[in-house]
Amino acid sequence: MAGHSKWANIKHRKARVDAQKGKVFTKISKEIMAAVRQGGGDPNNNFRLRLALQKARSVNMPNDNIQRAIQKGAGELEGTNFEEIIYEGYGPAGTAVMLEILTDNRNRTAGEIRHIFSKSGGSLGETGCVAWMFNRRGYLEVSKEGHDEDELMLLALDAGAEDFEAGENAFEIYTRPDDFEAVKEKMEAEGISFGEAAITMIPETTVEVPDVEGAKKALALIEALEDHDDVQNAYTNLDVPSEVMAELENE
């Protein structure tokens, strides 16, 4: 499971303050609808819906928006049927990219995603071309402030976590997908709060892009993909060294 901490650091260093709350809410609404259609509208019996609702509350999504999405997913209100697709491809410098898509028009989305890859110096690949490089894992992030590393690690491992790493700014806890909710709940019962809590795709190893121009192109691709309305999640094995990231942030 090498490279996790680097992946998480890149993920957070490149994150921007997203002023487009409408777009964030739209993506979460789509996830809620898909979750309800898959497993019903009761979050007590639908783990995917519980995760989507947690994400909605973490960004202060209004309750009215949440309820409308649940009703659309349940067929109580008119809503769009979304198809779930995984796209895979390659970014600049041979980096791997995986996308989780929710779309109402597969052909339109495929063309637009292919264009984003090509414009950024990457290429959309065939199914399975990079999926083998990633593992689905639960991810929990805890601020370093106010926490002792050894104590937190013991608590996480006792709760059933699979791995624990100290990142630059936070402690990173990894679980098996099936154990994610139980680990999260046990730690919350001990007063631990999380900066991020999600089931995500973690790269087995990362690809370091040590030059500013290469890193800029690789990050631009990920940001362009994340900005697309149909992309729910974008995952990459990109690793940009701290000094290069600092240069980019100062530009």
Tab-separated table of C-alpha atoms in Angstrom:
chain	number	residue	atom	x	y	z
A	1	MET	CA	0.000	0.000	0.000
A	2	ALA	CA	2.915	2.290	-0.710
A	3	GLY	CA	2.270	5.797	-1.906
A	4	HIS	CA	-0.917	6.470	0.026
A	5	SER	CA	0.365	9.457	1.926
A	6	LYS	CA	1.754	11.047	-1.225
A	7	TRP	CA	-1.578	10.504	-2.965
A	8	ALA	CA	-3.485	12.139	-0.125
A	9	ASN	CA	-1.101	15.084	0.067
A	10	ILE	CA	-1.442	15.745	-3.661
A	11	LYS	CA	-5.183	15.450	-3.410
A	12	HIS	CA	-5.381	18.108	-0.751
A	13	ARG	CA	-2.603	20.398	-1.993
A	14	LYS	CA	-4.284	20.710	-5.379
A	15	ALA	CA	-7.768	21.204	-3.929
A	16	ARG	CA	-9.246	24.617	-4.565
A	17	VAL	CA	-11.874	26.476	-2.587
A	18	ASP	CA	-14.902	25.698	-4.753
A	19	ALA	CA	-17.107	28.758	-5.031
A	20	GLN	CA	-19.440	26.954	-7.425
A	21	LYS	CA	-21.655	25.480	-4.709
A	22	GLY	CA	-24.401	24.884	-7.241
A	23	LYS	CA	-22.195	22.429	-9.122
A	24	VAL	CA	-21.201	20.646	-5.912
A	25	PHE	CA	-24.842	20.344	-4.861
A	26	THR	CA	-25.813	19.049	-8.322
A	27	LYS	CA	-23.224	16.272	-8.191
A	28	ILE	CA	-24.257	15.221	-4.700
A	29	SER	CA	-27.931	15.274	-5.735
A	30	LYS	CA	-27.109	12.889	-8.580
A	31	GLU	CA	-25.281	10.592	-6.164
A	32	ILE	CA	-28.261	10.613	-3.771
A	33	MET	CA	-30.658	9.782	-6.610
A	34	ALA	CA	-28.457	6.934	-7.839
A	35	ALA	CA	-28.097	5.586	-4.302
A	36	VAL	CA	-31.858	5.623	-3.716
A	37	ARG	CA	-32.558	3.901	-7.034
A	38	GLN	CA	-30.017	1.233	-6.185
A	39	GLY	CA	-30.904	0.568	-2.552
A	40	GLY	CA	-34.036	2.463	-1.566
A	41	GLY	CA	-34.704	5.663	0.322
A	42	ASP	CA	-34.059	4.470	3.873
A	43	PRO	CA	-30.493	5.420	4.863
A	44	ASN	CA	-30.587	2.875	7.703
A	45	ASN	CA	-30.715	0.127	5.087
A	46	ASN	CA	-28.701	1.829	2.342
A	47	PHE	CA	-24.996	2.360	3.055
A	48	ARG	CA	-24.361	4.214	-0.197
A	49	LEU	CA	-27.161	6.651	0.627
A	50	ARG	CA	-25.753	7.219	4.114
A	51	LEU	CA	-22.398	8.177	2.600
A	52	ALA	CA	-24.068	10.531	0.104
A	53	LEU	CA	-26.061	12.199	2.884
A	54	GLN	CA	-22.917	12.648	4.965
A	55	LYS	CA	-21.236	14.302	1.985
A	56	ALA	CA	-24.263	16.564	1.486
A	57	ARG	CA	-24.199	17.713	5.091
A	58	SER	CA	-20.432	18.274	5.030
A	59	VAL	CA	-20.921	20.989	2.383
A	60	ASN	CA	-24.040	22.418	4.067
A	61	MET	CA	-26.375	21.308	1.302
A	62	PRO	CA	-29.900	22.550	2.133
A	63	ASN	CA	-32.327	19.946	3.460
A	64	ASP	CA	-34.834	20.840	0.737
A	65	ASN	CA	-32.282	19.885	-1.928
A	66	ILE	CA	-31.563	16.607	-0.143
A	67	GLN	CA	-35.232	15.692	0.166
A	68	ARG	CA	-35.927	16.500	-3.493
A	69	ALA	CA	-33.048	14.266	-4.575
A	70	ILE	CA	-34.359	11.408	-2.409
A	71	GLN	CA	-37.861	11.839	-3.825
A	72	LYS	CA	-36.559	11.893	-7.400
A	73	GLY	CA	-34.547	8.757	-6.768
A	74	ALA	CA	-37.610	7.049	-5.312
A	75	GLY	CA	-39.783	8.106	-8.260
A	76	GLU	CA	-41.969	10.386	-6.144
A	77	LEU	CA	-40.869	13.370	-8.221
A	78	GLU	CA	-39.901	13.463	-11.877
A	79	GLY	CA	-36.161	13.028	-12.306
A	80	THR	CA	-33.490	11.985	-14.791
A	81	ASN	CA	-32.274	8.417	-15.014
A	82	PHE	CA	-28.495	8.346	-14.802
A	83	GLU	CA	-26.225	5.596	-16.078
A	84	GLU	CA	-23.174	4.765	-13.965
A	85	ILE	CA	-19.939	4.299	-15.946
A	86	ILE	CA	-16.246	3.972	-15.149
A	87	TYR	CA	-13.863	5.684	-17.580
A	88	GLU	CA	-10.119	5.084	-17.538
A	89	GLY	CA	-7.259	6.854	-19.223
A	90	TYR	CA	-3.767	8.279	-19.155
A	91	GLY	CA	-2.643	11.766	-18.257
A	92	PRO	CA	0.627	13.574	-19.044
A	93	ALA	CA	3.821	11.742	-18.021
A	94	GLY	CA	2.035	8.383	-18.034
A	95	THR	CA	-0.123	9.087	-15.003
A	96	ALA	CA	-3.232	6.920	-14.573
A	97	VAL	CA	-6.740	8.352	-14.244
A	98	MET	CA	-10.003	6.697	-13.202
A	99	LEU	CA	-13.380	8.437	-13.388
A	100	GLU	CA	-16.721	7.601	-11.819
A	101	ILE	CA	-19.431	8.937	-14.114
A	102	LEU	CA	-23.173	9.529	-13.767
A	103	THR	CA	-24.665	10.513	-17.122
A	104	ASP	CA	-27.991	10.689	-18.929
A	105	ASN	CA	-26.254	10.523	-22.315
A	106	ARG	CA	-23.354	8.091	-22.644
A	107	ASN	CA	-22.340	9.185	-26.152
A	108	ARG	CA	-22.245	12.890	-25.287
A	109	THR	CA	-20.251	12.298	-22.118
A	110	ALA	CA	-17.760	9.975	-23.835
A	111	GLY	CA	-17.052	12.575	-26.505
A	112	GLU	CA	-16.613	15.383	-24.001
A	113	ILE	CA	-14.350	13.353	-21.714
A	114	ARG	CA	-12.241	12.213	-24.676
A	115	HIS	CA	-11.855	15.861	-25.720
A	116	ILE	CA	-10.700	16.896	-22.218
A	117	PHE	CA	-8.068	14.140	-22.201
A	118	SER	CA	-6.799	15.048	-25.678
A	119	LYS	CA	-6.709	18.780	-24.965
A	120	SER	CA	-4.613	18.161	-21.842
A	121	GLY	CA	-2.088	15.839	-23.449
A	122	GLY	CA	-3.691	12.610	-22.240
A	123	SER	CA	-5.838	9.900	-23.767
A	124	LEU	CA	-9.026	8.065	-22.888
A	125	GLY	CA	-8.245	4.356	-22.601
A	126	GLU	CA	-10.035	1.034	-22.810
A	127	THR	CA	-11.924	-0.518	-19.902
A	128	GLY	CA	-9.452	-2.099	-17.499
A	129	CYS	CA	-6.379	-0.237	-18.748
A	130	VAL	CA	-5.599	1.368	-15.380
A	131	ALA	CA	-8.165	-0.090	-12.958
A	132	TRP	CA	-5.654	-2.703	-11.824
A	133	MET	CA	-3.462	0.088	-10.425
A	134	PHE	CA	-6.101	1.132	-7.866
A	135	ASN	CA	-7.750	-0.468	-4.852
A	136	ARG	CA	-11.067	0.554	-3.325
A	137	ARG	CA	-10.463	1.572	0.285
A	138	GLY	CA	-12.128	3.493	3.049
A	139	TYR	CA	-10.287	6.744	3.780
A	140	LEU	CA	-10.511	8.775	7.002
A	141	GLU	CA	-8.567	11.977	7.572
A	142	VAL	CA	-7.910	13.358	11.058
A	143	SER	CA	-6.245	16.700	11.782
A	144	LYS	CA	-2.879	16.479	13.527
A	145	GLU	CA	-3.903	19.292	15.845
A	146	GLY	CA	-4.851	17.997	19.287
A	147	HIS	CA	-4.078	14.342	18.577
A	148	ASP	CA	-1.199	12.136	19.654
A	149	GLU	CA	-0.016	9.978	16.761
A	150	ASP	CA	0.551	6.780	18.754
A	151	GLU	CA	-2.746	7.033	20.612
A	152	LEU	CA	-4.715	7.735	17.451
A	153	MET	CA	-3.014	4.896	15.592
A	154	LEU	CA	-3.869	2.405	18.355
A	155	LEU	CA	-7.448	3.623	18.433
A	156	ALA	CA	-7.769	3.270	14.645
A	157	LEU	CA	-6.226	-0.194	14.517
A	158	ASP	CA	-8.316	-1.379	17.466
A	159	ALA	CA	-11.403	-0.109	15.642
A	160	GLY	CA	-10.499	-2.308	12.662
A	161	ALA	CA	-8.471	-0.004	10.411
A	162	GLU	CA	-6.164	-1.643	7.880
A	163	ASP	CA	-3.450	1.015	7.672
A	164	PHE	CA	-2.408	4.293	9.316
A	165	GLU	CA	-0.077	6.978	7.982
A	166	ALA	CA	1.059	10.416	9.122
A	167	GLY	CA	0.738	12.841	6.222
A	168	GLU	CA	2.127	16.353	6.112
A	169	ASN	CA	-0.928	17.998	7.646
A	170	ALA	CA	-3.155	15.150	8.801
A	171	PHE	CA	-3.278	11.543	9.912
A	172	GLU	CA	-4.628	9.219	7.227
A	173	ILE	CA	-6.510	6.058	8.102
A	174	TYR	CA	-7.342	3.339	5.587
A	175	THR	CA	-9.903	0.558	5.908
A	176	ARG	CA	-11.383	-2.240	3.888
A	177	PRO	CA	-14.584	-0.975	2.239
A	178	ASP	CA	-16.765	-3.314	4.296
A	179	ASP	CA	-15.145	-2.092	7.533
A	180	PHE	CA	-15.295	1.617	6.749
A	181	GLU	CA	-18.555	2.444	8.500
A	182	ALA	CA	-17.765	0.416	11.624
A	183	VAL	CA	-14.304	2.000	11.992
A	184	LYS	CA	-15.733	5.479	11.473
A	185	GLU	CA	-18.484	4.956	14.044
A	186	LYS	CA	-16.148	3.476	16.664
A	187	MET	CA	-13.743	6.384	16.334
A	188	GLU	CA	-16.534	8.960	16.391
A	189	ALA	CA	-17.774	7.352	19.609
A	190	GLU	CA	-14.336	8.186	21.057
A	191	GLY	CA	-14.718	11.835	20.089
A	192	ILE	CA	-12.735	11.755	16.842
A	193	SER	CA	-13.935	13.982	14.003
A	194	PHE	CA	-12.857	13.682	10.391
A	195	GLY	CA	-11.826	16.253	7.816
A	196	GLU	CA	-12.739	13.753	5.139
A	197	ALA	CA	-14.430	10.369	5.268
A	198	ALA	CA	-15.121	8.436	2.078
A	199	ILE	CA	-14.767	5.182	0.230
A	200	THR	CA	-12.354	5.982	-2.568
A	201	MET	CA	-9.858	4.525	-5.026
A	202	ILE	CA	-6.269	4.469	-3.762
A	203	PRO	CA	-3.346	3.933	-6.164
A	204	GLU	CA	-0.986	1.094	-5.305
A	205	THR	CA	1.964	3.239	-6.375
A	206	THR	CA	2.330	6.803	-7.597
A	207	VAL	CA	4.016	8.383	-10.628
A	208	GLU	CA	6.210	11.330	-9.699
A	209	VAL	CA	6.157	14.327	-12.018
A	210	PRO	CA	9.149	16.384	-10.802
A	211	ASP	CA	9.020	19.364	-13.186
A	212	VAL	CA	6.735	22.378	-12.946
A	213	GLU	CA	5.420	22.288	-16.516
A	214	GLY	CA	4.666	18.569	-16.405
A	215	ALA	CA	2.934	18.875	-13.049
A	216	LYS	CA	0.910	21.843	-14.274
A	217	LYS	CA	-0.378	19.856	-17.265
A	218	ALA	CA	-1.188	16.787	-15.180
A	219	LEU	CA	-3.057	18.793	-12.549
A	220	ALA	CA	-4.898	20.797	-15.215
A	221	LEU	CA	-6.275	17.546	-16.643
A	222	ILE	CA	-7.580	16.365	-13.268
A	223	GLU	CA	-9.135	19.745	-12.513
A	224	ALA	CA	-10.810	19.896	-15.934
A	225	LEU	CA	-12.238	16.409	-15.449
A	226	GLU	CA	-13.468	17.225	-11.938
A	227	ASP	CA	-15.197	20.329	-13.325
A	228	HIS	CA	-17.218	18.244	-15.797
A	229	ASP	CA	-20.831	17.923	-14.702
A	230	ASP	CA	-20.970	14.151	-15.220
A	231	VAL	CA	-17.753	13.299	-13.346
A	232	GLN	CA	-18.629	12.351	-9.788
A	233	ASN	CA	-15.083	11.417	-8.770
A	234	ALA	CA	-11.664	11.595	-10.442
A	235	TYR	CA	-8.770	9.471	-9.153
A	236	THR	CA	-5.111	9.617	-10.172
A	237	ASN	CA	-1.744	8.159	-9.188
A	238	LEU	CA	-0.029	11.508	-9.809
A	239	ASP	CA	2.634	12.565	-7.298
A	240	VAL	CA	4.015	16.108	-7.398
A	241	PRO	CA	6.966	16.826	-5.052
A	242	SER	CA	6.311	19.418	-2.357
A	243	GLU	CA	8.780	21.926	-3.786
A	244	VAL	CA	7.164	21.749	-7.238
A	245	MET	CA	3.683	22.135	-5.770
A	246	ALA	CA	4.886	25.160	-3.809
A	247	GLU	CA	6.094	26.756	-7.059
A	248	LEU	CA	2.717	26.151	-8.687
A	249	GLU	CA	0.845	27.638	-5.765
A	250	ASN	CA	3.006	30.762	-5.866
A	251	GLU	CA	2.389	31.437	-9.532
